[in-house]
CSV table of C-alpha atoms in Angstrom, one decimal:
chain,number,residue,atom,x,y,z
A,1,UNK,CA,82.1,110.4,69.4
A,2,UNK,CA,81.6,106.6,69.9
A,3,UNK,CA,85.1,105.8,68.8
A,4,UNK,CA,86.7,108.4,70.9
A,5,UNK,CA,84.3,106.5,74.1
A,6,UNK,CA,85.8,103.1,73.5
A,7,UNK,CA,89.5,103.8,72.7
A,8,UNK,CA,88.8,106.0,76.2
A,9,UNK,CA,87.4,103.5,78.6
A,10,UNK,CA,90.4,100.9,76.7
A,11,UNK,CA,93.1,103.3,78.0
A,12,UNK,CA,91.7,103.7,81.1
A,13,UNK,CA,90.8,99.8,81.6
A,14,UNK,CA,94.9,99.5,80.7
A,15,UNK,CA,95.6,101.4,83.6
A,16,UNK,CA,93.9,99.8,85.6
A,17,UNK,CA,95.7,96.7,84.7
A,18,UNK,CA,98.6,98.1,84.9
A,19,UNK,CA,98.1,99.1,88.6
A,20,UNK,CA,97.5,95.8,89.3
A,21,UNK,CA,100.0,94.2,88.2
A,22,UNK,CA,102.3,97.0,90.6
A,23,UNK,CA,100.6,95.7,93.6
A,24,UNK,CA,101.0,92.4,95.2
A,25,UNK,CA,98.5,89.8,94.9
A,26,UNK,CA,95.9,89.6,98.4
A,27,UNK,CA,96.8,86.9,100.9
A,28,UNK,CA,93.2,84.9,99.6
A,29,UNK,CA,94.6,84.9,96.1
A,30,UNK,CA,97.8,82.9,97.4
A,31,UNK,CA,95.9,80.6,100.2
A,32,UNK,CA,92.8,79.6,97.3
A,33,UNK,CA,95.6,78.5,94.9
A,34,UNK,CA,98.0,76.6,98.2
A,35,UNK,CA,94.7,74.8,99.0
A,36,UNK,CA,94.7,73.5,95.0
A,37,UNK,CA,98.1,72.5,94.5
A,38,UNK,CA,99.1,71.9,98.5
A,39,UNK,CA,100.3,68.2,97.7
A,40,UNK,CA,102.3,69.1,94.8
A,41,UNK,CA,103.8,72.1,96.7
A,42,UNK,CA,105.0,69.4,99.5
A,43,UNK,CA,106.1,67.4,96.4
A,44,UNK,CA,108.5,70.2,95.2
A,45,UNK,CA,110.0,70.7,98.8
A,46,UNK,CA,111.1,66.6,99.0
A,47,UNK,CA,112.8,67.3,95.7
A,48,UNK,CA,114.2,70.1,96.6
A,49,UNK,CA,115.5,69.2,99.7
A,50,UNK,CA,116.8,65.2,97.7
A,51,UNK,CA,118.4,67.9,94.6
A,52,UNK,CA,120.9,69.6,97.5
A,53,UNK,CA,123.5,72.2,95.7
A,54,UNK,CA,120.2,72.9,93.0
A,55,UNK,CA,119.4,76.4,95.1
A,56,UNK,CA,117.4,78.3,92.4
A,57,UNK,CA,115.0,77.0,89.1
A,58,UNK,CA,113.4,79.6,87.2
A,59,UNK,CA,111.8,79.5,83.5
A,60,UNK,CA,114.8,80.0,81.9
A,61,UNK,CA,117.7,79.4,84.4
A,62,UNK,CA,119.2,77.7,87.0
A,63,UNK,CA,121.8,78.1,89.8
A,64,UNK,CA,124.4,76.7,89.4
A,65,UNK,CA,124.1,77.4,85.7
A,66,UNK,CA,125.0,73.9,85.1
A,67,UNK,CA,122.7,71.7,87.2
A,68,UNK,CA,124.1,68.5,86.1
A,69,UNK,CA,127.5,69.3,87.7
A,70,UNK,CA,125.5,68.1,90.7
A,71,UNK,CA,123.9,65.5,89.8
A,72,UNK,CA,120.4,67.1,88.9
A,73,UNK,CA,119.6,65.8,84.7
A,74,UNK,CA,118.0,68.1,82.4
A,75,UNK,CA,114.7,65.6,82.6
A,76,UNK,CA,114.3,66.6,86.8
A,77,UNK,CA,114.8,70.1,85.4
A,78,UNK,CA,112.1,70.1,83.3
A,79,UNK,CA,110.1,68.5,85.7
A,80,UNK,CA,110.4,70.9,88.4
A,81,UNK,CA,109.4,73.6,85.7
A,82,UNK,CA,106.1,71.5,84.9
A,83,UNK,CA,104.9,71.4,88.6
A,84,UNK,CA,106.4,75.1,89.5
A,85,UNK,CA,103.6,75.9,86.3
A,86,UNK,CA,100.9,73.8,87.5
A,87,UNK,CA,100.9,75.2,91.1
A,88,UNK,CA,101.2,78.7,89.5
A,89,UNK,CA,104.9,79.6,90.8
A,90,UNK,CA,106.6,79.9,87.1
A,91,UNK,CA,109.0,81.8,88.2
A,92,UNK,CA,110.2,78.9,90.6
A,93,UNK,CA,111.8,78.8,94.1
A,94,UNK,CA,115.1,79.4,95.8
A,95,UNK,CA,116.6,77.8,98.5
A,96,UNK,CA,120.0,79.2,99.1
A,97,UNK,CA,119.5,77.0,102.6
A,98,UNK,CA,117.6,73.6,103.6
A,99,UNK,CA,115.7,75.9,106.3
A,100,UNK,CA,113.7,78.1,103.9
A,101,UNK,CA,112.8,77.6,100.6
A,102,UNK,CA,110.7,80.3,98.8
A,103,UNK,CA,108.4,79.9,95.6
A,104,UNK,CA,107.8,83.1,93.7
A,105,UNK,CA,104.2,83.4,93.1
A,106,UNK,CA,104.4,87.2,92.4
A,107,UNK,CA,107.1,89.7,92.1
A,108,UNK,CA,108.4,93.1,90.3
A,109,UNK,CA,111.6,94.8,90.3
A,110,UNK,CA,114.9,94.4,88.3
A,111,UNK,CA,118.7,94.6,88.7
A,112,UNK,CA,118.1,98.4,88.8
A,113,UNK,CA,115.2,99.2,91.0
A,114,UNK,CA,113.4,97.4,94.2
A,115,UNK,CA,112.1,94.2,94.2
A,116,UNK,CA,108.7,93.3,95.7
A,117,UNK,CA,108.0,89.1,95.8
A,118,UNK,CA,105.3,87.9,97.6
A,119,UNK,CA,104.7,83.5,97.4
A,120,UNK,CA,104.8,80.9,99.7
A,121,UNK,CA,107.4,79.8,102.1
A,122,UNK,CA,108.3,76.3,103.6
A,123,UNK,CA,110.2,77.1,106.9
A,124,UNK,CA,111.9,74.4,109.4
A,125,UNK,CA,111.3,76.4,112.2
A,126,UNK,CA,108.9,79.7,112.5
A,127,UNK,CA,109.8,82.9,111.6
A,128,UNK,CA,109.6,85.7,114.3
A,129,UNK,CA,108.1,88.5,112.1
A,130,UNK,CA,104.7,87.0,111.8
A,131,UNK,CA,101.5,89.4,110.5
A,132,UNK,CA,98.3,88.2,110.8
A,133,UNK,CA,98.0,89.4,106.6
A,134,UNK,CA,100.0,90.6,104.3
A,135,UNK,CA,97.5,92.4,102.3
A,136,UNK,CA,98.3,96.1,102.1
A,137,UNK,CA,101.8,95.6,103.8
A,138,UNK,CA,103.4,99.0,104.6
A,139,UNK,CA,107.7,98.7,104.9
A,140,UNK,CA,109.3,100.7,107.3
A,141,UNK,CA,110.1,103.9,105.6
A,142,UNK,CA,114.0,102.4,105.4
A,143,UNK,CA,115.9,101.1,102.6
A,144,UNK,CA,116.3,97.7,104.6
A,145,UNK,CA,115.5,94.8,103.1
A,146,UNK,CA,111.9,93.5,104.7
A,147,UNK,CA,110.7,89.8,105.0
A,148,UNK,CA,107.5,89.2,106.5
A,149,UNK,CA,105.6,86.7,107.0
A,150,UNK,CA,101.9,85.1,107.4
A,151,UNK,CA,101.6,81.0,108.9
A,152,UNK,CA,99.3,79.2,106.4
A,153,UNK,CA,99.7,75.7,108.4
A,154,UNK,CA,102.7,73.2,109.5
A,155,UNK,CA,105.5,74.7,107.9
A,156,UNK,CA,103.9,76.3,105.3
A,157,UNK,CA,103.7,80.6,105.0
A,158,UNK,CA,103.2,83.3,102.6
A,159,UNK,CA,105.9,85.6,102.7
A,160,UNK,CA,106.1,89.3,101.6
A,161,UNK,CA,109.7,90.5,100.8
A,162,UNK,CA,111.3,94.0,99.7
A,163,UNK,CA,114.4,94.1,98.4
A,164,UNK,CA,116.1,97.2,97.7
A,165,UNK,CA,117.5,98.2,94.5
């Protein structure tokens, strides 16, 4: 009877986990861990905005594929993958313009289904669909794609985004 209690409350525990990891992260999760690594975050956006053409780093790829076809050495590379994992954004940023550049703190999806991402945003300008939080963000019941937004400070916000699959 014992066994059957713990392998019961181990599933259910899983579920749990597993739920939470389907759901974004809150808004106090992703403003404790900007506070920490804030400086190192602005450090990121001068070298992304000195590394132009370098649009995406993730763990395990880059676009363009070849970054050293612009100028950007395996060593800076590596180095942006060190501070993306020390300010918690693994799976990197994109900046497919000089006027937003996004780091992934969260996301879920593939090339086959919808994409949910929820991280921080530096912005040259402000967006104009501002929430006061993100926390429990309902889309519009369309298949649009959905960017929203919440100001942290300067040009700093967290952005929630579906994309659809």
């Amino acid at each position: 009877m014992t066994a059957i209690l713990v392998v019961s409350s181990g599933l259910a525990g899983m579920d749990w986990k597993i739920e939470q990891r389907d759901k974004p992260p809150p808004d106090q999760q992703l403003l404790t861990n900007y506070e920490k690594h804030e400086a190192t975050l602005n450090q990121l956006v001068e070298m992304v905005k000195k590394d132009k053409g370098l649009t995406r780093v993730d763990t395990d790829w880059t676009d363009p594929q070849d970054p050293t076809t612009i100028g950007v050495s395996t060593e800076r590379i590596n180095e942006y993958r060190r501070l993306l994992r020390e300010v918690r954004v693994p799976r990197g940023f994109s900046a497919w313009s000089q006027a937003e550049i996004d780091f992934l703190y969260w996301g879920i999806g593939s090339a086959v289904s919808d994409d949910v991402t929820k991280g921080y945003a530096y912005l040259e300008s402000a967006p104009q669909n501002l929430a006061e939080s993100l926390d429990g963000y309902k889309r519009p019941p369309t298949r649009d794609v959905v960017k929203v937004y919440r100001h942290i400070r300067g040009n700093w916000y967290l952005f929630y985004e579906y994309l659809p699959g």
